[in-house]
Amino acid sequence: MQTGPIDFAKHVRLSEAILFGALSPQKYDPNRMVLLYFALATVSVAGKVTALAEEKVRGIIEWIYAQQVPEAEGGGFRSTHTMGGVGLEEGHATMTQCALLSLIICGDDLARVDKKAVATHLRKVQAENGCFRSLSYGESDVRMMYSACVTCHLLDLWDSIDKEAAIQYLVSCQSYDGGFGWHPGSEGHGGNTFCCLASLALLGALDRVDTARAEKFLVMRATAHGFNGRPNKDADTCYTYWVGTSLALLQRHKGAEGFVPVDAGLLGFVAECQDAAKGGIAKDQATGTDLLHTALSLMGLRNLQLVDSCPPLDLRLGCLAEAVPV
Amino acid sequence: MHDRKREILTDVQKKQMDQKIAVYKGLCGECTELRRRCDFSDGAEKKVEKLLMVNPEFYTMWNYKKETLLHRVEHDRPLVLGSGCVEGVGATREMVTWKWVERELAFNAQVIEKRDIKSYCTWHHRKWLLEKIGDAAVLSQQLRTEKALAEQLLDAEDRNFHCWGYRAWVVAQLRNLGLYTDGDEMAHARKRIEANFSNYSAYHARAKILGALPKEAGAARVEKVKEEVELVKNAFYTEPTDQSGWMYATWLANLTGSAEPVSAVLEAARELHDDDPTLKWPLLASTLDPKCNKTELLEQLCAQDKNRAGYYRDAMGGCVGNYA
């Protein structure tokens, strides 16, 4: 296994400690389902899911299904059990996405997902302008658009949403420089560019935008030491995923395989941002590590074929291609 | 999840951290229960505000605040002011709503200014509050205040996209009221650029307006673009290694189809290249010249902009469009 200077074993140990320690019950974290996904994604991209104890994995699967919201309360999945209870919190677009991806990583076939309830949730959170909100009175931007598209893809719920409105919204988010912003008219940004391109790929509508210009914006994110998210900003390891995967997606869309025409010294940059003692990866060398940067750095490196730690990921989804139930 | 300093905690610090976490968990439990019981009292609100100051990402609590406000308005509950005088006796629902919104905006501003300037749900709550204001005069006044708040925050962090995004939403509302023009927008962006010639977010704001100029404006449009190129040239000469100005300028050059803006950019590129042939961006900009030897320039770029050598080789092979 080609891993170079990336200490996968340490990142897996940290993720396991969080999965079976800090992320277990009694934590009031409104983003808990997202953190669960990042921890599982780290173990998965290291090729180590099958090494997890079976009953622990089953425990995670049961816990995720316990966050499923009944149709009468809005459908979808909420972040954590402490947010639940009658009328307390409805399903959240990003928690739904992360729940489904987490189930897949754990080897579940999604058979117990109440698709009708999720469809209700999607209809509730799609805005008139085609974009998606997090909750029925939450904020809307392309991050939740992406969450909704992943959900539609995994459960084949495209008929529950207005696809054309979603596509038009995405098209209107492309800025003059080729990057995509979080709202129409917003500045191009690496993270939002991924959300838009991956959404368009899932919608089968990449041809509706200027992919050459998008590629140029992304290529310009390379510094000698990592990708940044916008012109004249510092490099941050999470863009290894947002920018790197976007570039890989566009290569795939052009019919090219593998070769990504930019070198941002990523292996070295990510390696330096690892915490040698505790494991985990940070956004840069001065900051503490977190699960988001750990998972995204590793998945980004895999998508750019700079490490060979697991079978290929589905570039649009953020999980092993082979794990997605047919 | 971003921006915690990397540090190793001492035992004393770990204990303090554990205590903080215990207090936080207790508060979460209390507030969750209060909401479950639909408690919209002042006492409940104090606890929720305490919690939001610790964790503004707890979106459920912002939603609880929304429900609280709606409940107060629904029950026509006036906001009692300090001296015992009951504001709102005989007041309209709009006035009652406004008093609660005003109070909520003040709390929300504290969270943004003191706790987290980058919390999506905190900024979203502000928009939700403004949408509750029924009185047109009150709304336009408050929108102006909001614009000033966003600009004050941009003074400190001139690329913060939450502030730019919020300001863009606010001025769109002002536009709808006939209280904001393209001229105002260009002036604000110009102010930012003059403070920092690398402010790509400010160029973006100007790009939106210039890009929307109708083609029928003809020569006037070309003039505006030429003036803009002159403005951006300040960026090239101040910091030729910063890509911000170049990315904007190469788009500007091609915007109208007229040769003049292109020549202006090429002239600057040539001058800077003569001064220092290793600079990447003047080389890239030079590919805009229809008479240039593209292959030669791209070869030079492969050498000077090594990170993107693969991209330039793709361009030489003709499978990359629009790379300048």
XYZ file of C-alpha atoms in Angstrom, chain A residues 1-158:
158
model
C 0.000 0.000 0.000
C 1.474 3.277 -1.144
C 0.995 5.788 1.637
C 4.219 7.792 1.641
C 4.520 10.161 4.594
C 0.825 9.843 5.614
C 0.388 7.992 8.898
C -2.939 6.287 8.197
C -2.709 4.039 11.260
C -2.611 7.006 13.645
C -5.567 8.709 11.940
C -7.566 5.487 12.154
C -6.751 5.093 15.853
C -7.879 8.666 16.519
C -11.111 8.110 14.572
C -11.829 4.902 16.471
C -11.244 6.649 19.771
C -13.744 9.298 18.777
C -16.250 6.847 17.277
C -16.344 4.612 20.307
C -15.411 7.206 22.918
C -16.225 10.875 22.450
C -18.926 10.378 19.818
C -20.849 7.837 21.834
C -23.997 9.006 23.687
C -24.245 12.091 25.915
C -22.713 14.518 23.497
C -24.905 17.446 22.539
C -23.443 18.138 19.177
C -25.660 19.643 16.524
C -23.158 18.402 13.939
C -22.737 14.932 15.389
C -23.925 13.050 12.304
C -21.396 14.968 10.187
C -18.575 14.149 12.608
C -19.646 10.505 12.561
C -19.354 10.499 8.782
C -15.897 12.085 8.856
C -14.641 9.569 11.415
C -16.007 6.646 9.386
C -14.712 8.128 6.138
C -11.219 8.308 7.635
C -11.324 4.631 8.613
C -12.794 3.770 5.220
C -10.218 5.635 3.124
C -7.511 3.904 5.162
C -9.061 0.607 4.069
C -9.813 -0.385 7.661
C -13.595 -0.612 8.002
C -13.562 -4.389 7.879
C -11.117 -4.377 10.780
C -13.679 -2.718 13.069
C -15.459 -5.071 15.475
C -18.720 -6.278 13.948
C -20.909 -5.556 16.952
C -19.478 -2.033 17.171
C -20.346 -1.398 13.532
C -23.839 -2.797 14.115
C -24.124 -0.437 17.092
C -23.343 2.505 14.836
C -25.894 1.360 12.262
C -28.592 1.044 14.926
C -27.744 4.455 16.317
C -27.995 6.049 12.871
C -31.397 4.500 12.184
C -32.549 5.774 15.577
C -32.018 9.304 14.212
C -34.461 8.715 11.382
C -37.368 11.151 11.643
C -40.890 9.849 10.954
C -42.724 11.323 7.980
C -45.242 13.049 10.259
C -42.402 15.022 11.828
C -40.757 15.884 8.526
C -38.723 12.872 7.464
C -34.969 12.657 6.871
C -32.375 12.214 9.621
C -31.485 14.503 12.507
C -28.040 15.051 13.954
C -28.278 13.217 17.251
C -30.791 11.712 19.673
C -30.635 14.647 22.046
C -32.145 16.766 19.309
C -35.101 14.494 18.958
C -38.470 14.077 20.532
C -41.853 15.098 19.251
C -41.748 18.403 17.439
C -38.233 19.132 18.582
C -36.203 18.880 15.449
C -36.962 17.802 11.943
C -34.626 16.041 9.551
C -31.674 18.150 8.369
C -30.435 18.023 4.779
C -26.761 17.541 5.634
C -27.429 15.112 8.495
C -29.542 13.053 6.108
C -26.696 12.945 3.581
C -24.148 12.018 6.259
C -26.442 9.382 7.772
C -26.824 7.655 4.407
C -23.094 7.788 3.634
C -22.254 6.525 7.122
C -24.667 3.604 6.729
C -23.071 2.735 3.409
C -19.580 2.841 4.840
C -20.746 0.472 7.580
C -21.976 -1.936 4.915
C -25.693 -1.292 5.349
C -27.943 -1.595 2.267
C -30.259 1.321 3.233
C -33.261 -1.056 3.254
C -34.586 0.413 6.479
C -34.543 3.981 5.225
C -38.066 5.347 4.968
C -37.783 6.677 1.427
C -41.241 8.171 1.462
C -40.372 10.180 4.560
C -37.085 11.351 3.044
C -38.992 12.425 -0.074
C -41.273 14.504 2.143
C -38.220 16.048 3.792
C -36.698 16.941 0.405
C -39.900 18.573 -0.788
C -40.046 20.569 2.444
C -36.494 21.887 2.197
C -36.318 22.741 -1.484
C -36.757 26.496 -1.868
C -38.649 28.229 -4.650
C -35.413 29.315 -6.264
C -34.361 25.685 -6.672
C -31.791 25.584 -3.890
C -32.154 23.626 -0.637
C -32.389 24.638 3.016
C -30.870 22.762 5.941
C -34.192 22.647 7.825
C -37.539 24.129 6.866
C -36.564 27.485 8.356
C -32.824 27.082 8.046
C -30.364 28.770 5.699
C -30.124 27.736 2.060
C -26.998 27.573 -0.080
C -25.099 25.178 -2.337
C -23.844 23.059 0.562
C -27.384 21.846 1.223
C -27.984 21.569 -2.523
C -25.131 19.072 -2.578
C -26.537 17.234 0.440
C -29.905 16.918 -1.297
C -28.341 15.666 -4.539
C -26.367 12.969 -2.721
C -29.564 11.897 -0.964
C -31.537 11.825 -4.219
C -28.831 9.758 -5.870
C -28.486 7.197 -3.089
C -32.238 6.673 -2.703
C -33.287 7.377 -6.303
C -35.591 10.200 -5.206
C -35.036 12.565 -8.133
